[in-house]
Amino acid sequence: MDMASLLLANQTFGMQQAYSNQASKRCIRWRTVTAAISLENNHLPMRSFEVKHRTTVDDIRALRLITAIKTPYLPDGRFDLEAYDRLMHMQIAGGAEGVIVGGTTGEGHLMSWDEHIMLIGHTVNCFGSKIKVIGNTGSNSTGEAVHATEQGFAVGMHAALHINPYYGKTSIQGLIAHFDAVMLMGPTVVYNVPSRTGQDIPPPVINALAINPNLAGVKECMGNERIKGYTDKGVVTWSGNDDECHDARWMYGATGVISVTSNLIPGLMHSLMFEGENAVLRDKVMPLMKWLFVEPNPIGLNTALAQLGVIRPVFRLPYYPLPHEMRIEFVRIVKELGRENFVGQREVEVLNDDDFIIVGRY
């Protein structure tokens, strides 16, 4: 064999040896001692050590007024973050202790997950030291809900809101397993609203979940008797119905309310939740609450905030403004309650049909 052939043979052998060594390394599964011990865990939540120890479940359980915050839009349908920040400042000034970001009221179901997580992160970054941020990361897909919740806690939210799987629905055992999966990451509020999901979360499910240390409580929309059944057993419960929240708080043991109306009158809602039984104030705000829910939420709220000049009159479809006669009725309600009790500084006005921008692509 000549010298050139010998050199080529040695080079080829060396490359084969290197490739063999690399292949062997790829076959070795590297793991830390901790990982080796924890292999039985099929799901290891991504929530950081720092976030875990920044907010406790008890911190969430103590909240009495939580606003389901509205998401405002620019004329092209993108988020109007300047208007959103003003809304947040108004909630903090009005005494709200927490906000639900991207819930039903915030139209989370009309957002991409990128928009959703961005808005949660933005809220935490700008306001997380002043108010508790509860991100709606629920889904009818358990895998999607788990992934979104990991992301929500990774950007700093203090707690998660989880609805039961809607449309497809599931069994009692499936409900329990779904919530157990999503509660691994941190403090969790379970949200029961059968009128939207098509399935009740019955007491046996909540009783089974109550042993989970991450269950902060339940947002319950099935009435005050249901709420009393939970609070008698020590399960923290918030009313999900504004028109029932005063009685829920002072007569049925609810900790407070997760409210739509507080977007408009946070100070008065704070009084209802903090200052003791007040049937006079309850009855005074009742016409506004009834007006807000003439059509499915958040149609009334979106219309009201636009007429108050707090947000641009932009709707993402399928939501559509309330009809003209209802817009006139809102102005009357504002004047009776007192403009000073509502958010914003501009005089309330009746908007015309062509003042609204309806966005179908966003």
mmCIF file of C-alpha atoms in Angstrom:
data_model
loop_
_atom_site.group_PDB
_atom_site.id
_atom_site.type_symbol
_atom_site.label_atom_id
_atom_site.label_comp_id
_atom_site.label_asym_id
_atom_site.label_seq_id
_atom_site.Cartn_x
_atom_site.Cartn_y
_atom_site.Cartn_z
ATOM 1 C CA MET A 1 0.000 0.000 0.000
ATOM 2 C CA ASP A 2 1.480 3.358 -0.982
ATOM 3 C CA MET A 3 1.712 6.315 1.414
ATOM 4 C CA ALA A 4 -1.368 8.093 0.004
ATOM 5 C CA SER A 5 -3.519 4.994 0.369
ATOM 6 C CA LEU A 6 -2.247 4.469 3.934
ATOM 7 C CA LEU A 7 -3.106 8.040 4.928
ATOM 8 C CA LEU A 8 -6.574 7.717 3.401
ATOM 9 C CA ALA A 9 -7.190 4.443 5.224
ATOM 10 C CA ASN A 10 -6.144 5.980 8.581
ATOM 11 C CA GLN A 11 -8.334 9.028 8.011
ATOM 12 C CA THR A 12 -11.334 6.858 7.138
ATOM 13 C CA PHE A 13 -10.793 4.693 10.234
ATOM 14 C CA GLY A 14 -10.579 7.792 12.419
ATOM 15 C CA MET A 15 -13.826 9.185 11.027
ATOM 16 C CA GLN A 16 -15.556 5.853 11.586
ATOM 17 C CA GLN A 17 -14.363 5.792 15.197
ATOM 18 C CA ALA A 18 -15.539 9.370 15.815
ATOM 19 C CA TYR A 19 -18.945 8.636 14.297
ATOM 20 C CA SER A 20 -19.213 5.473 16.412
ATOM 21 C CA ASN A 21 -18.373 7.415 19.587
ATOM 22 C CA GLN A 22 -20.953 10.121 18.770
ATOM 23 C CA ALA A 23 -23.601 7.515 18.076
ATOM 24 C CA SER A 24 -22.843 5.833 21.375
ATOM 25 C CA LYS A 25 -23.202 9.145 23.186
ATOM 26 C CA ARG A 26 -26.548 9.765 21.523
ATOM 27 C CA CYS A 27 -27.777 6.435 22.842
ATOM 28 C CA ILE A 28 -26.955 7.412 26.420
ATOM 29 C CA ARG A 29 -29.891 9.193 28.115
ATOM 30 C CA TRP A 30 -28.369 11.902 30.276
ATOM 31 C CA ARG A 31 -30.302 12.753 33.390
ATOM 32 C CA THR A 32 -29.684 14.398 36.712
ATOM 33 C CA VAL A 33 -30.081 12.505 39.955
ATOM 34 C CA THR A 34 -33.321 14.411 40.604
ATOM 35 C CA ALA A 35 -34.682 13.536 37.173
ATOM 36 C CA ALA A 36 -33.831 9.901 37.724
ATOM 37 C CA ILE A 37 -35.787 9.913 40.960
ATOM 38 C CA SER A 38 -38.757 11.722 39.373
ATOM 39 C CA LEU A 39 -39.261 9.626 36.262
ATOM 40 C CA GLU A 40 -42.608 8.421 37.548
ATOM 41 C CA ASN A 41 -43.990 11.942 37.033
ATOM 42 C CA ASN A 42 -45.567 12.034 33.594
ATOM 43 C CA HIS A 43 -45.973 15.798 33.756
ATOM 44 C CA LEU A 44 -43.513 18.140 35.418
ATOM 45 C CA PRO A 45 -45.013 21.642 35.594
ATOM 46 C CA MET A 46 -42.837 24.412 34.210
ATOM 47 C CA ARG A 47 -43.715 26.949 36.886
ATOM 48 C CA SER A 48 -40.599 28.564 38.312
ATOM 49 C CA PHE A 49 -39.502 28.401 41.930
ATOM 50 C CA GLU A 50 -39.744 32.181 42.242
ATOM 51 C CA VAL A 51 -43.337 32.400 41.007
ATOM 52 C CA LYS A 52 -44.370 29.484 43.204
ATOM 53 C CA HIS A 53 -43.256 31.370 46.264
ATOM 54 C CA ARG A 54 -44.440 34.824 45.290
ATOM 55 C CA THR A 55 -48.182 34.206 45.579
ATOM 56 C CA THR A 56 -49.852 31.631 47.784
ATOM 57 C CA VAL A 57 -53.214 29.969 47.436
ATOM 58 C CA ASP A 58 -54.308 31.810 50.575
ATOM 59 C CA ASP A 59 -53.451 35.135 48.907
ATOM 60 C CA ILE A 60 -55.954 34.326 46.175
ATOM 61 C CA ARG A 61 -58.568 33.008 48.599
ATOM 62 C CA ALA A 62 -58.591 36.357 50.415
ATOM 63 C CA LEU A 63 -59.657 38.415 47.372
ATOM 64 C CA ARG A 64 -63.134 39.918 47.658
ATOM 65 C CA LEU A 65 -63.513 42.045 44.531
ATOM 66 C CA ILE A 66 -62.125 40.581 41.309
ATOM 67 C CA THR A 67 -62.928 42.300 38.022
ATOM 68 C CA ALA A 68 -63.292 40.313 34.820
ATOM 69 C CA ILE A 69 -61.471 42.993 32.858
ATOM 70 C CA LYS A 70 -62.556 44.087 29.391
ATOM 71 C CA THR A 71 -60.114 43.876 26.455
ATOM 72 C CA PRO A 72 -60.393 47.023 24.259
ATOM 73 C CA TYR A 73 -59.488 47.137 20.562
ATOM 74 C CA LEU A 74 -58.012 49.435 17.965
ATOM 75 C CA PRO A 75 -59.995 50.030 14.745
ATOM 76 C CA ASP A 76 -58.164 47.183 13.008
ATOM 77 C CA GLY A 77 -59.075 44.736 15.784
ATOM 78 C CA ARG A 78 -55.696 44.617 17.525
ATOM 79 C CA PHE A 79 -55.468 45.203 21.283
ATOM 80 C CA ASP A 80 -55.631 48.830 22.396
ATOM 81 C CA LEU A 81 -53.087 48.550 25.209
ATOM 82 C CA GLU A 82 -53.256 52.243 26.107
ATOM 83 C CA ALA A 83 -56.996 51.961 26.740
ATOM 84 C CA TYR A 84 -56.443 48.652 28.554
ATOM 85 C CA ASP A 85 -53.899 50.257 30.865
ATOM 86 C CA ARG A 86 -56.322 53.077 31.652
ATOM 87 C CA LEU A 87 -58.985 50.506 32.523
ATOM 88 C CA MET A 88 -56.507 48.753 34.822
ATOM 89 C CA HIS A 89 -55.610 51.992 36.588
ATOM 90 C CA MET A 90 -59.325 52.676 37.117
ATOM 91 C CA GLN A 91 -59.816 49.234 38.651
ATOM 92 C CA ILE A 92 -56.920 49.672 41.037
ATOM 93 C CA ALA A 93 -58.118 53.156 42.026
ATOM 94 C CA GLY A 94 -61.641 51.800 42.528
ATOM 95 C CA GLY A 95 -60.527 49.133 44.970
ATOM 96 C CA ALA A 96 -60.460 45.934 42.899
ATOM 97 C CA GLU A 97 -58.038 43.406 44.376
ATOM 98 C CA GLY A 98 -57.712 41.140 41.359
ATOM 99 C CA VAL A 99 -58.484 40.881 37.670
ATOM 100 C CA ILE A 100 -59.377 38.017 35.369
ATOM 101 C CA VAL A 101 -57.443 38.491 32.127
ATOM 102 C CA GLY A 102 -58.893 37.011 28.951
ATOM 103 C CA GLY A 103 -62.017 35.588 30.561
ATOM 104 C CA THR A 104 -65.476 35.634 29.001
ATOM 105 C CA THR A 105 -65.725 39.379 29.588
ATOM 106 C CA GLY A 106 -62.217 39.901 28.225
ATOM 107 C CA GLU A 107 -63.125 37.822 25.162
ATOM 108 C CA GLY A 108 -60.344 35.308 25.608
ATOM 109 C CA HIS A 109 -62.228 32.942 23.323
ATOM 110 C CA LEU A 110 -61.704 35.450 20.481
ATOM 111 C CA MET A 111 -57.935 35.604 21.037
ATOM 112 C CA SER A 112 -55.106 33.541 19.691
ATOM 113 C CA TRP A 113 -53.030 31.935 22.434
ATOM 114 C CA ASP A 114 -50.185 34.297 21.528
ATOM 115 C CA GLU A 115 -52.462 37.278 22.180
ATOM 116 C CA HIS A 116 -53.751 35.644 25.328
ATOM 117 C CA ILE A 117 -50.374 34.981 26.942
ATOM 118 C CA MET A 118 -49.030 38.347 25.811
ATOM 119 C CA LEU A 119 -51.901 40.164 27.542
ATOM 120 C CA ILE A 120 -51.394 38.168 30.747
ATOM 121 C CA GLY A 121 -47.679 38.960 30.691
ATOM 122 C CA HIS A 122 -48.323 42.637 29.966
ATOM 123 C CA THR A 123 -50.766 42.872 32.876
ATOM 124 C CA VAL A 124 -48.340 41.222 35.284
ATOM 125 C CA ASN A 125 -45.432 43.355 34.107
ATOM 126 C CA CYS A 126 -47.308 46.650 34.454
ATOM 127 C CA PHE A 127 -49.663 45.999 37.368
ATOM 128 C CA GLY A 128 -48.671 42.758 39.098
ATOM 129 C CA SER A 129 -47.291 44.521 42.161
ATOM 130 C CA LYS A 130 -50.597 46.339 42.756
ATOM 131 C CA ILE A 131 -53.260 43.767 41.894
ATOM 132 C CA LYS A 132 -53.519 39.992 41.589
ATOM 133 C CA VAL A 133 -53.547 38.760 37.996
ATOM 134 C CA ILE A 134 -55.612 35.645 37.330
ATOM 135 C CA GLY A 135 -55.179 34.401 33.783
ATOM 136 C CA ASN A 136 -57.930 32.498 32.038
ATOM 137 C CA THR A 137 -55.958 29.586 30.600
ATOM 138 C CA GLY A 138 -58.833 27.117 30.449
ATOM 139 C CA SER A 139 -59.791 25.087 27.403
ATOM 140 C CA ASN A 140 -61.984 22.178 26.422
ATOM 141 C CA SER A 141 -58.738 20.391 25.538
ATOM 142 C CA THR A 142 -56.824 19.286 28.616
ATOM 143 C CA GLY A 143 -53.508 19.316 26.764
ATOM 144 C CA GLU A 144 -54.104 22.849 25.525
ATOM 145 C CA ALA A 145 -55.166 24.014 28.994
ATOM 146 C CA VAL A 146 -52.057 22.508 30.597
ATOM 147 C CA HIS A 147 -49.773 24.126 28.029
ATOM 148 C CA ALA A 148 -51.445 27.553 28.301
ATOM 149 C CA THR A 149 -51.307 27.393 32.101
ATOM 150 C CA GLU A 150 -47.591 26.618 32.009
ATOM 151 C CA GLN A 151 -47.093 29.643 29.802
ATOM 152 C CA GLY A 152 -49.299 31.845 31.987
ATOM 153 C CA PHE A 153 -47.362 31.042 35.125
ATOM 154 C CA ALA A 154 -44.094 31.394 33.228
ATOM 155 C CA VAL A 155 -44.991 35.027 32.429
ATOM 156 C CA GLY A 156 -45.877 35.627 36.073
ATOM 157 C CA MET A 157 -49.640 35.319 36.559
ATOM 158 C CA HIS A 158 -50.636 34.775 40.177
ATOM 159 C CA ALA A 159 -53.371 32.213 39.567
ATOM 160 C CA ALA A 160 -55.232 30.446 36.771
ATOM 161 C CA LEU A 161 -58.936 30.387 35.966
ATOM 162 C CA HIS A 162 -60.220 27.096 34.561
ATOM 163 C CA ILE A 163 -63.568 26.305 33.038
ATOM 164 C CA ASN A 164 -64.771 22.735 32.520
ATOM 165 C CA PRO A 165 -64.421 21.207 29.040
ATOM 166 C CA TYR A 166 -67.230 22.664 26.929
ATOM 167 C CA TYR A 167 -69.022 21.415 23.801
ATOM 168 C CA GLY A 168 -67.517 17.919 23.869
ATOM 169 C CA LYS A 169 -68.219 17.641 27.619
ATOM 170 C CA THR A 170 -67.088 14.610 29.599
ATOM 171 C CA SER A 171 -67.906 12.284 32.505
ATOM 172 C CA ILE A 172 -67.621 13.026 36.224
ATOM 173 C CA GLN A 173 -64.352 11.089 36.317
ATOM 174 C CA GLY A 174 -63.169 13.024 33.266
ATOM 175 C CA LEU A 175 -63.963 16.363 34.931
ATOM 176 C CA ILE A 176 -61.973 15.449 38.034
ATOM 177 C CA ALA A 177 -59.021 14.204 35.997
ATOM 178 C CA HIS A 178 -59.080 17.328 33.798
ATOM 179 C CA PHE A 179 -58.936 19.700 36.762
ATOM 180 C CA ASP A 180 -56.304 17.606 38.551
ATOM 181 C CA ALA A 181 -54.117 17.924 35.452
ATOM 182 C CA VAL A 182 -54.422 21.715 35.170
ATOM 183 C CA MET A 183 -54.073 22.399 38.907
ATOM 184 C CA LEU A 184 -50.514 21.081 39.092
ATOM 185 C CA MET A 185 -48.946 24.437 38.244
ATOM 186 C CA GLY A 186 -50.289 26.712 40.962
ATOM 187 C CA PRO A 187 -53.299 28.456 42.544
ATOM 188 C CA THR A 188 -56.424 27.706 40.533
ATOM 189 C CA VAL A 189 -59.977 29.068 40.435
ATOM 190 C CA VAL A 190 -62.517 26.622 38.998
ATOM 191 C CA TYR A 191 -65.259 28.357 37.017
ATOM 192 C CA ASN A 192 -68.733 26.833 36.792
ATOM 193 C CA VAL A 193 -71.084 28.447 34.271
ATOM 194 C CA PRO A 194 -73.297 25.764 32.678
ATOM 195 C CA SER A 195 -75.171 28.317 30.554
ATOM 196 C CA ARG A 196 -71.984 28.711 28.516
ATOM 197 C CA THR A 197 -70.336 25.289 28.752
ATOM 198 C CA GLY A 198 -73.432 23.116 28.487
ATOM 199 C CA GLN A 199 -72.371 21.071 31.520
ATOM 200 C CA ASP A 200 -72.638 21.687 35.244
ATOM 201 C CA ILE A 201 -69.700 21.033 37.542
ATOM 202 C CA PRO A 202 -71.675 19.278 40.310
ATOM 203 C CA PRO A 203 -70.746 19.360 44.009
ATOM 204 C CA PRO A 204 -69.215 15.850 44.009
ATOM 205 C CA VAL A 205 -66.557 17.108 41.585
ATOM 206 C CA ILE A 206 -65.723 20.163 43.695
ATOM 207 C CA ASN A 207 -65.675 18.040 46.856
ATOM 208 C CA ALA A 208 -63.178 15.708 45.193
ATOM 209 C CA LEU A 209 -61.026 18.630 44.042
ATOM 210 C CA ALA A 210 -61.108 20.324 47.460
ATOM 211 C CA ILE A 211 -58.317 18.078 48.743
ATOM 212 C CA ASN A 212 -55.959 19.526 46.128
ATOM 213 C CA PRO A 213 -53.823 22.205 47.829
ATOM 214 C CA ASN A 214 -53.827 24.323 44.663
ATOM 215 C CA LEU A 215 -57.607 24.786 44.592
ATOM 216 C CA ALA A 216 -58.023 28.436 45.541
ATOM 217 C CA GLY A 217 -61.792 28.306 45.174
ATOM 218 C CA VAL A 218 -64.776 28.249 42.848
ATOM 219 C CA LYS A 219 -66.439 30.917 40.746
ATOM 220 C CA GLU A 220 -70.018 29.665 40.955
ATOM 221 C CA CYS A 221 -72.897 30.762 38.724
ATOM 222 C CA MET A 222 -75.497 28.238 39.868
ATOM 223 C CA GLY A 223 -76.974 30.381 42.622
ATOM 224 C CA ASN A 224 -76.531 31.162 46.271
ATOM 225 C CA GLU A 225 -77.764 27.849 47.635
ATOM 226 C CA ARG A 226 -74.974 26.091 45.752
ATOM 227 C CA ILE A 227 -72.536 28.649 47.129
ATOM 228 C CA LYS A 228 -73.724 28.017 50.695
ATOM 229 C CA GLY A 229 -73.219 24.293 50.232
ATOM 230 C CA TYR A 230 -69.560 24.914 49.424
ATOM 231 C CA THR A 231 -68.846 27.567 52.009
ATOM 232 C CA ASP A 232 -70.393 25.409 54.753
ATOM 233 C CA LYS A 233 -67.678 22.871 53.889
ATOM 234 C CA GLY A 234 -64.911 25.445 53.881
ATOM 235 C CA VAL A 235 -64.552 25.788 50.100
ATOM 236 C CA VAL A 236 -63.829 29.391 49.141
ATOM 237 C CA THR A 237 -66.428 30.580 46.643
ATOM 238 C CA TRP A 238 -66.979 33.725 44.615
ATOM 239 C CA SER A 239 -70.327 34.654 43.130
ATOM 240 C CA GLY A 240 -70.265 34.677 39.353
ATOM 241 C CA ASN A 241 -73.597 36.537 39.158
ATOM 242 C CA ASP A 242 -73.443 40.274 39.804
ATOM 243 C CA ASP A 243 -77.146 40.538 40.631
ATOM 244 C CA GLU A 244 -76.743 37.900 43.401
ATOM 245 C CA CYS A 245 -73.330 38.895 44.725
ATOM 246 C CA HIS A 246 -74.430 41.141 47.614
ATOM 247 C CA ASP A 247 -76.589 38.414 49.144
ATOM 248 C CA ALA A 248 -73.987 35.780 48.339
ATOM 249 C CA ARG A 249 -71.366 37.763 50.249
ATOM 250 C CA TRP A 250 -73.366 38.675 53.332
ATOM 251 C CA MET A 251 -75.954 35.884 53.623
ATOM 252 C CA TYR A 252 -74.468 32.779 51.987
ATOM 253 C CA GLY A 253 -70.815 32.893 52.938
ATOM 254 C CA ALA A 254 -69.203 33.862 49.623
ATOM 255 C CA THR A 255 -65.778 35.463 49.888
ATOM 256 C CA GLY A 256 -66.704 37.980 47.217
ATOM 257 C CA VAL A 257 -67.512 38.350 43.534
ATOM 258 C CA ILE A 258 -65.841 37.992 40.162
ATOM 259 C CA SER A 259 -67.623 40.863 38.528
ATOM 260 C CA VAL A 260 -68.502 42.336 35.151
ATOM 261 C CA THR A 261 -70.233 45.396 36.605
ATOM 262 C CA SER A 262 -67.079 46.502 38.418
ATOM 263 C CA ASN A 263 -65.605 47.416 35.029
ATOM 264 C CA LEU A 264 -68.065 50.334 35.152
ATOM 265 C CA ILE A 265 -68.551 51.133 38.854
ATOM 266 C CA PRO A 266 -65.595 49.628 40.767
ATOM 267 C CA GLY A 267 -66.071 51.917 43.765
ATOM 268 C CA LEU A 268 -69.710 50.964 44.322
ATOM 269 C CA MET A 269 -68.915 47.273 43.848
ATOM 270 C CA HIS A 270 -66.125 47.648 46.392
ATOM 271 C CA SER A 271 -68.656 49.067 48.845
ATOM 272 C CA LEU A 272 -70.989 46.115 48.260
ATOM 273 C CA MET A 273 -68.219 43.637 49.027
ATOM 274 C CA PHE A 274 -66.396 45.432 51.863
ATOM 275 C CA GLU A 275 -68.772 47.622 53.837
ATOM 276 C CA GLY A 276 -71.340 45.182 55.127
ATOM 277 C CA GLU A 277 -74.898 44.405 54.206
ATOM 278 C CA ASN A 278 -76.450 47.261 52.237
ATOM 279 C CA ALA A 279 -79.747 46.426 50.565
ATOM 280 C CA VAL A 280 -80.255 50.061 49.535
ATOM 281 C CA LEU A 281 -77.065 50.137 47.476
ATOM 282 C CA ARG A 282 -77.794 46.650 46.112
ATOM 283 C CA ASP A 283 -81.167 47.798 44.812
ATOM 284 C CA LYS A 284 -79.703 51.028 43.484
ATOM 285 C CA VAL A 285 -77.227 49.262 41.181
ATOM 286 C CA MET A 286 -79.622 46.480 40.172
ATOM 287 C CA PRO A 287 -81.018 48.273 37.065
ATOM 288 C CA LEU A 288 -77.478 48.620 35.704
ATOM 289 C CA MET A 289 -76.764 44.945 36.339
ATOM 290 C CA LYS A 290 -79.987 43.899 34.633
ATOM 291 C CA TRP A 291 -79.202 46.151 31.658
ATOM 292 C CA LEU A 292 -75.705 44.675 31.272
ATOM 293 C CA PHE A 293 -77.061 41.179 30.770
ATOM 294 C CA VAL A 294 -80.037 41.839 28.484
ATOM 295 C CA GLU A 295 -77.840 40.283 25.782
ATOM 296 C CA PRO A 296 -75.008 37.819 26.440
ATOM 297 C CA ASN A 297 -71.988 39.331 28.162
ATOM 298 C CA PRO A 298 -69.835 41.210 27.074
ATOM 299 C CA ILE A 299 -72.152 42.918 24.559
ATOM 300 C CA GLY A 300 -73.654 45.292 27.131
ATOM 301 C CA LEU A 301 -70.308 46.097 28.758
ATOM 302 C CA ASN A 302 -68.629 46.832 25.429
ATOM 303 C CA THR A 303 -71.463 49.168 24.477
ATOM 304 C CA ALA A 304 -71.404 50.916 27.856
ATOM 305 C CA LEU A 305 -67.653 51.540 27.944
ATOM 306 C CA ALA A 306 -67.784 52.955 24.419
ATOM 307 C CA GLN A 307 -70.588 55.344 25.369
ATOM 308 C CA LEU A 308 -68.602 56.444 28.407
ATOM 309 C CA GLY A 309 -65.701 57.302 26.098
ATOM 310 C CA VAL A 310 -63.347 54.936 27.902
ATOM 311 C CA ILE A 311 -62.709 52.654 24.924
ATOM 312 C CA ARG A 312 -63.054 52.942 21.168
ATOM 313 C CA PRO A 313 -66.406 51.624 19.860
ATOM 314 C CA VAL A 314 -64.800 48.574 18.237
ATOM 315 C CA PHE A 315 -66.356 45.113 18.361
ATOM 316 C CA ARG A 316 -64.787 41.830 17.361
ATOM 317 C CA LEU A 317 -67.433 39.634 15.788
ATOM 318 C CA PRO A 318 -69.540 37.762 16.690
ATOM 319 C CA TYR A 319 -70.276 40.480 19.275
ATOM 320 C CA TYR A 320 -72.428 43.377 18.099
ATOM 321 C CA PRO A 321 -73.531 46.590 19.860
ATOM 322 C CA LEU A 322 -76.798 46.806 21.737
ATOM 323 C CA PRO A 323 -79.627 48.438 19.748
ATOM 324 C CA HIS A 324 -80.204 52.175 19.829
ATOM 325 C CA GLU A 325 -83.045 52.106 22.366
ATOM 326 C CA MET A 326 -80.831 50.177 24.813
ATOM 327 C CA ARG A 327 -78.052 52.713 24.313
ATOM 328 C CA ILE A 328 -80.496 55.467 25.238
ATOM 329 C CA GLU A 329 -81.521 53.475 28.320
ATOM 330 C CA PHE A 330 -77.884 53.264 29.447
ATOM 331 C CA VAL A 331 -77.525 57.042 29.431
ATOM 332 C CA ARG A 332 -80.578 57.277 31.662
ATOM 333 C CA ILE A 333 -79.130 54.701 34.093
ATOM 334 C CA VAL A 334 -75.823 56.595 34.282
ATOM 335 C CA LYS A 335 -77.584 59.833 35.140
ATOM 336 C CA GLU A 336 -79.651 58.156 37.860
ATOM 337 C CA LEU A 337 -76.646 56.482 39.494
ATOM 338 C CA GLY A 338 -74.457 59.560 39.039
ATOM 339 C CA ARG A 339 -71.778 59.965 36.382
ATOM 340 C CA GLU A 340 -69.170 60.345 39.136
ATOM 341 C CA ASN A 341 -69.644 56.698 40.105
ATOM 342 C CA PHE A 342 -68.631 55.442 36.647
ATOM 343 C CA VAL A 343 -65.168 55.046 35.158
ATOM 344 C CA GLY A 344 -63.822 57.694 32.814
ATOM 345 C CA GLN A 345 -64.104 61.458 32.625
ATOM 346 C CA ARG A 346 -66.122 62.171 29.496
ATOM 347 C CA GLU A 347 -69.841 62.771 29.511
ATOM 348 C CA VAL A 348 -71.890 59.727 28.601
ATOM 349 C CA GLU A 349 -73.413 59.885 25.131
ATOM 350 C CA VAL A 350 -75.708 57.905 22.896
ATOM 351 C CA LEU A 351 -73.655 56.507 20.037
ATOM 352 C CA ASN A 352 -75.196 56.087 16.599
ATOM 353 C CA ASP A 353 -75.020 52.868 14.623
ATOM 354 C CA ASP A 354 -72.388 54.224 12.260
ATOM 355 C CA ASP A 355 -70.142 55.199 15.194
ATOM 356 C CA PHE A 356 -69.321 51.538 15.793
ATOM 357 C CA ILE A 357 -66.615 49.595 13.994
ATOM 358 C CA ILE A 358 -67.349 45.887 13.553
ATOM 359 C CA VAL A 359 -64.265 43.760 12.870
ATOM 360 C CA GLY A 360 -64.630 40.344 11.276
ATOM 361 C CA ARG A 361 -60.955 39.584 10.594
ATOM 362 C CA TYR A 362 -58.604 39.967 13.527
#
